[in-house]
Short mmCIF file of C-alpha atoms in Angstrom, two decimals:
data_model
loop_
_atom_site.label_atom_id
_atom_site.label_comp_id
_atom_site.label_asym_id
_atom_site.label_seq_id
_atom_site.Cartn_x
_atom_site.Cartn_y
_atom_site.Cartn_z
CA UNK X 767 140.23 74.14 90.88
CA UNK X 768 142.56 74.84 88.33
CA UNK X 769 140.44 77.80 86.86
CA UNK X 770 140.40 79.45 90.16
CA UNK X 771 144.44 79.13 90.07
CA UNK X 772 144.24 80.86 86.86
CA UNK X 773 141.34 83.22 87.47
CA UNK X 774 142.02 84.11 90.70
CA UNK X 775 139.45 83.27 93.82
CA UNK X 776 136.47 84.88 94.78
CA UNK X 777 136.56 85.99 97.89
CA UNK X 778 132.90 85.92 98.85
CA UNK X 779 133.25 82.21 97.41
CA UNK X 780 135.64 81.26 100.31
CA UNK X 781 133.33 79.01 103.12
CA UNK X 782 133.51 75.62 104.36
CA UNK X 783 132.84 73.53 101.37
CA UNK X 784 135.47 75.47 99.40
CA UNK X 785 137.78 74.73 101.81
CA UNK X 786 136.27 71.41 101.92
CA UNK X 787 137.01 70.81 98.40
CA UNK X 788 141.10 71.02 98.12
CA UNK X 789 141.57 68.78 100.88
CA UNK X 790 142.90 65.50 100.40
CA UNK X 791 140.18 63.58 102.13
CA UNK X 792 137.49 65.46 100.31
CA UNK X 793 135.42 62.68 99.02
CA UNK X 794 135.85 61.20 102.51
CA UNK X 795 133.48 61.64 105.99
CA UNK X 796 134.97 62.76 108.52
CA UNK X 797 136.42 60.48 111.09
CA UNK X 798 133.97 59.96 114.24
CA UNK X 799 136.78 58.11 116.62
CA UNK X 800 140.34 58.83 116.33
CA UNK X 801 143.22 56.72 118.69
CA UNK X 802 146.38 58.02 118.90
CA UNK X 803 149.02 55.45 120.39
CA UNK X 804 152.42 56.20 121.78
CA UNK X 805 151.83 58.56 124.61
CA UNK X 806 151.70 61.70 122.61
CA UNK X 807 148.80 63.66 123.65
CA UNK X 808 148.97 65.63 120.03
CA UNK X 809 147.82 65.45 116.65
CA UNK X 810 150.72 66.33 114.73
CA UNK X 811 148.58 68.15 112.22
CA UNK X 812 147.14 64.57 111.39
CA UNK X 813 143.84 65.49 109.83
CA UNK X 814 143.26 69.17 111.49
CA UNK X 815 140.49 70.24 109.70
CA UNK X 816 138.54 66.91 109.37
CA UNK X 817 138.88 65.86 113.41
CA UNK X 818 137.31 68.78 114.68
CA UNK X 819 134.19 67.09 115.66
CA UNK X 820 135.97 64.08 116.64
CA UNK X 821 136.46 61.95 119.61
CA UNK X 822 139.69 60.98 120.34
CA UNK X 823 141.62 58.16 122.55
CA UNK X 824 145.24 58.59 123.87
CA UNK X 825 147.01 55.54 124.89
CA UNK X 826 150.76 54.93 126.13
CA UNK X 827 150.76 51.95 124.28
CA UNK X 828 153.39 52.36 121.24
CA UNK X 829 151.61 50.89 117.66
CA UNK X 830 153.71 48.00 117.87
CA UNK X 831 152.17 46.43 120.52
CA UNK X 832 149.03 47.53 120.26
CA UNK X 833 146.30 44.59 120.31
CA UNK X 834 142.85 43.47 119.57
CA UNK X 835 141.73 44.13 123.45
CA UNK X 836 143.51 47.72 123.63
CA UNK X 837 141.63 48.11 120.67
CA UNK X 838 138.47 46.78 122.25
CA UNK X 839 139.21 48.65 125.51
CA UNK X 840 139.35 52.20 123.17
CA UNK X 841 135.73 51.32 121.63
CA UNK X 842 133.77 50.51 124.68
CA UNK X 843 135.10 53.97 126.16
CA UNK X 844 133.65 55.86 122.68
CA UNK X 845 130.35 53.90 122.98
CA UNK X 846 129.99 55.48 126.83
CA UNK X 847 130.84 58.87 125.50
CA UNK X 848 127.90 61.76 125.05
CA UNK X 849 129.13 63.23 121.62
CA UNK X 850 127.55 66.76 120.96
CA UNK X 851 129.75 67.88 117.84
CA UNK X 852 130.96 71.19 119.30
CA UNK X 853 128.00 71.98 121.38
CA UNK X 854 127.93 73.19 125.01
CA UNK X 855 125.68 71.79 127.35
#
């Protein structure tokens, strides 16, 4: 990384795992379930690149108070979900 600072980029070099590489969570899968308490029905650029194949689970319930059967409650709905990682059926 640092030669390409001081080299300067290859264009043509530029795909996914490039991209891939100067992220934070690099080393990292990517996350298969995400919940997002509070109400909020947005990411707030939490992990833009890395959720795209996600599945994701909005509650109302503020962290604070969320508990062991909200939790439960969120994993039962991903294990009745058809996942198909961007596809269209």
């Amino acid at each position: 990384i640092k030669e390409e600072r001081e080299q300067g980029i290859d264009i043509e070099s530029v795909d996914e795992d490039f991209l891939r590489a100067y992220l934070s969570t690099n080393l990292l899968p990517d996350p298969d379930f995400i919940i997002r308490p509070s109400g909020e029905l947005r990411l707030s650029n939490f992990l833009m690149w890395e959720s795209s194949y996600s599945e994701f689970w909005f509650s109302d319930i503020n962290w604070p108070d969320f508990k062991k059967e909200d939790l439960y409650r969120a994993i039962i709905d991903y294990q009745n979900r058809d996942r198909r990682f961007g596809t269209i059926v």
